[in-house]
Amino acid sequence: MSFPSSFQTVFFALVVIFQLIFAFGTLAYFMQSNDSIAYSLYKVVNGKGEVLRSQILGGIVNGLSILLSAIIIFMYKNRPLQVKLGQLNLLLLAAVITIVFLDLDKYAKTFGENVEPSYTLLMVLPILSLIANYLGIRFVKKDEALVRAADRLR
């Protein structure tokens, strides 16, 4: 089995790496009455380490995106399918971003009007994943155009 060595592989691998880091990091903090509350993709934990709330939807969609990105890397022999799966992954990544921000907003409202989440730098990773996924799709399309041009010359 040969392994693909092209730019799109790098971009789809970056999507996997970014989303794995995003899945297991703390995404935001809330400060409430001298207690720090950490929000991650799977749970909300207070400063004592007690789980205040478990959540699964964002984690499932993020896991699907990671799995799909890994599958896309190995679909290099079927470029049209690779493009379609990449476009589906764009939708999954947008869904992850939407779910996280809507859930954070809903959770912040449980504290009252004056509590705002303090976002960590990890919140940038899904956006970087969107960009890397888009660039991966673009390079797959370029490769397909190159192959078709070479076939026409034969």
CSV table of C-alpha atoms in Angstrom, one decimal:
chain,number,residue,atom,x,y,z
A,1,MET,CA,0.0,0.0,0.0
A,2,SER,CA,1.5,3.3,-1.0
A,3,PHE,CA,1.0,6.4,1.1
A,4,PRO,CA,-0.1,9.7,-0.6
A,5,SER,CA,2.6,12.4,-0.5
A,6,SER,CA,1.0,15.6,-1.6
A,7,PHE,CA,-0.2,18.9,-0.2
A,8,GLN,CA,-3.8,17.8,0.4
A,9,THR,CA,-2.5,15.0,2.7
A,10,VAL,CA,-0.8,17.6,4.8
A,11,PHE,CA,-3.9,19.8,5.0
A,12,PHE,CA,-6.2,16.9,5.9
A,13,ALA,CA,-3.7,15.7,8.5
A,14,LEU,CA,-3.7,19.2,10.0
A,15,VAL,CA,-7.5,19.0,10.3
A,16,VAL,CA,-7.1,15.8,12.3
A,17,ILE,CA,-4.4,17.2,14.5
A,18,PHE,CA,-6.3,20.5,15.1
A,19,GLN,CA,-9.6,18.8,15.9
A,20,LEU,CA,-7.9,16.3,18.3
A,21,ILE,CA,-6.3,19.1,20.2
A,22,PHE,CA,-9.7,21.0,20.2
A,23,ALA,CA,-11.5,17.9,21.5
A,24,PHE,CA,-9.4,17.5,24.6
A,25,GLY,CA,-8.6,21.1,25.6
A,26,THR,CA,-10.4,23.6,27.7
A,27,LEU,CA,-12.3,26.0,25.4
A,28,ALA,CA,-13.5,28.6,27.8
A,29,TYR,CA,-13.6,29.7,31.4
A,30,PHE,CA,-16.3,31.2,33.5
A,31,MET,CA,-15.7,33.1,36.7
A,32,GLN,CA,-18.5,32.9,39.3
A,33,SER,CA,-18.2,33.8,43.0
A,34,ASN,CA,-14.5,33.0,43.3
A,35,ASP,CA,-14.8,29.7,41.4
A,36,SER,CA,-13.4,29.1,38.0
A,37,ILE,CA,-15.5,26.9,35.7
A,38,ALA,CA,-13.8,25.2,32.8
A,39,TYR,CA,-15.8,24.4,29.6
A,40,SER,CA,-14.5,21.7,27.3
A,41,LEU,CA,-16.1,19.9,24.4
A,42,TYR,CA,-17.3,17.0,26.6
A,43,LYS,CA,-17.9,18.4,30.0
A,44,VAL,CA,-18.0,21.5,32.3
A,45,VAL,CA,-15.9,21.2,35.4
A,46,ASN,CA,-15.6,23.6,38.4
A,47,GLY,CA,-12.3,24.5,40.1
A,48,LYS,CA,-12.5,21.5,42.5
A,49,GLY,CA,-12.7,19.1,39.6
A,50,GLU,CA,-16.3,18.2,40.0
A,51,VAL,CA,-18.2,17.6,36.7
A,52,LEU,CA,-21.1,20.1,36.6
A,53,ARG,CA,-22.4,19.0,33.3
A,54,SER,CA,-21.6,16.4,30.6
A,55,GLN,CA,-22.3,17.1,27.0
A,56,ILE,CA,-21.9,14.8,24.0
A,57,LEU,CA,-23.3,16.3,20.8
A,58,GLY,CA,-20.3,18.5,20.0
A,59,GLY,CA,-18.0,15.6,20.8
A,60,ILE,CA,-19.8,13.3,18.5
A,61,VAL,CA,-19.8,15.7,15.6
A,62,ASN,CA,-16.1,16.5,16.2
A,63,GLY,CA,-15.3,12.8,16.3
A,64,LEU,CA,-17.1,12.3,13.0
A,65,SER,CA,-15.1,15.1,11.5
A,66,ILE,CA,-11.8,13.6,12.8
A,67,LEU,CA,-12.7,10.2,11.4
A,68,LEU,CA,-13.8,11.6,8.1
A,69,SER,CA,-10.6,13.6,7.7
A,70,ALA,CA,-8.6,10.5,8.4
A,71,ILE,CA,-10.6,8.6,5.8
A,72,ILE,CA,-10.1,11.3,3.2
A,73,ILE,CA,-6.4,11.0,3.5
A,74,PHE,CA,-6.5,7.4,2.4
A,75,MET,CA,-9.0,8.0,-0.4
A,76,TYR,CA,-6.3,9.5,-2.6
A,77,LYS,CA,-7.0,7.1,-5.5
A,78,ASN,CA,-10.6,8.3,-5.8
A,79,ARG,CA,-10.3,12.1,-6.1
A,80,PRO,CA,-13.9,12.9,-6.9
A,81,LEU,CA,-15.0,11.0,-3.7
A,82,GLN,CA,-12.3,12.7,-1.8
A,83,VAL,CA,-13.7,16.1,-2.8
A,84,LYS,CA,-17.2,15.2,-1.8
A,85,LEU,CA,-16.1,13.8,1.5
A,86,GLY,CA,-14.1,17.0,2.0
A,87,GLN,CA,-17.2,19.1,1.4
A,88,LEU,CA,-19.1,17.0,3.9
A,89,ASN,CA,-16.3,17.6,6.4
A,90,LEU,CA,-16.7,21.3,5.8
A,91,LEU,CA,-20.3,21.0,7.0
A,92,LEU,CA,-19.3,18.9,10.0
A,93,LEU,CA,-16.7,21.5,11.0
A,94,ALA,CA,-19.2,24.3,10.7
A,95,ALA,CA,-21.6,22.3,12.8
A,96,VAL,CA,-18.9,21.8,15.5
A,97,ILE,CA,-18.3,25.6,15.6
A,98,THR,CA,-22.0,26.3,15.7
A,99,ILE,CA,-22.8,23.7,18.4
A,100,VAL,CA,-19.9,25.0,20.7
A,101,PHE,CA,-20.8,28.7,20.4
A,102,LEU,CA,-24.6,28.1,20.9
A,103,ASP,CA,-23.9,25.8,23.9
A,104,LEU,CA,-21.5,28.3,25.4
A,105,ASP,CA,-24.0,31.1,25.0
A,106,LYS,CA,-26.8,28.9,26.5
A,107,TYR,CA,-24.5,27.9,29.4
A,108,ALA,CA,-23.4,31.5,30.1
A,109,LYS,CA,-27.1,32.6,30.4
A,110,THR,CA,-27.6,30.2,33.3
A,111,PHE,CA,-25.2,32.3,35.4
A,112,GLY,CA,-27.0,35.6,34.7
A,113,GLU,CA,-26.5,38.6,32.5
A,114,ASN,CA,-23.1,39.8,33.7
A,115,VAL,CA,-21.1,36.5,33.2
A,116,GLU,CA,-19.2,36.3,29.9
A,117,PRO,CA,-17.0,33.3,28.9
A,118,SER,CA,-13.3,33.9,28.7
A,119,TYR,CA,-12.3,32.0,25.5
A,120,THR,CA,-9.0,30.2,25.2
A,121,LEU,CA,-6.8,30.2,22.1
A,122,LEU,CA,-8.1,26.7,21.3
A,123,MET,CA,-11.3,28.3,20.0
A,124,VAL,CA,-9.3,29.2,16.9
A,125,LEU,CA,-8.6,25.6,15.9
A,126,PRO,CA,-11.9,24.8,14.3
A,127,ILE,CA,-11.6,27.9,12.1
A,128,LEU,CA,-8.0,26.8,11.2
A,129,SER,CA,-9.4,23.3,10.5
A,130,LEU,CA,-12.0,24.8,8.1
A,131,ILE,CA,-9.3,26.7,6.2
A,132,ALA,CA,-7.0,23.6,6.1
A,133,ASN,CA,-9.9,21.4,4.9
A,134,TYR,CA,-10.8,23.9,2.2
A,135,LEU,CA,-7.2,24.1,1.0
A,136,GLY,CA,-7.1,20.3,1.0
A,137,ILE,CA,-10.2,20.2,-1.3
A,138,ARG,CA,-8.6,22.8,-3.6
A,139,PHE,CA,-5.4,20.7,-4.0
A,140,VAL,CA,-7.4,17.6,-4.7
A,141,LYS,CA,-9.2,19.5,-7.4
A,142,LYS,CA,-5.9,20.7,-8.8
A,143,ASP,CA,-4.5,17.2,-8.9
A,144,GLU,CA,-7.6,15.9,-10.7
A,145,ALA,CA,-7.3,18.7,-13.3
A,146,LEU,CA,-3.6,17.8,-13.8
A,147,VAL,CA,-4.5,14.1,-14.3
A,148,ARG,CA,-7.3,14.9,-16.8
A,149,ALA,CA,-4.9,17.2,-18.7
A,150,ALA,CA,-2.3,14.5,-18.8
A,151,ASP,CA,-4.9,12.0,-20.0
A,152,ARG,CA,-5.9,14.3,-22.8
A,153,LEU,CA,-2.3,14.6,-24.0
A,154,ARG,CA,-2.0,10.8,-24.4
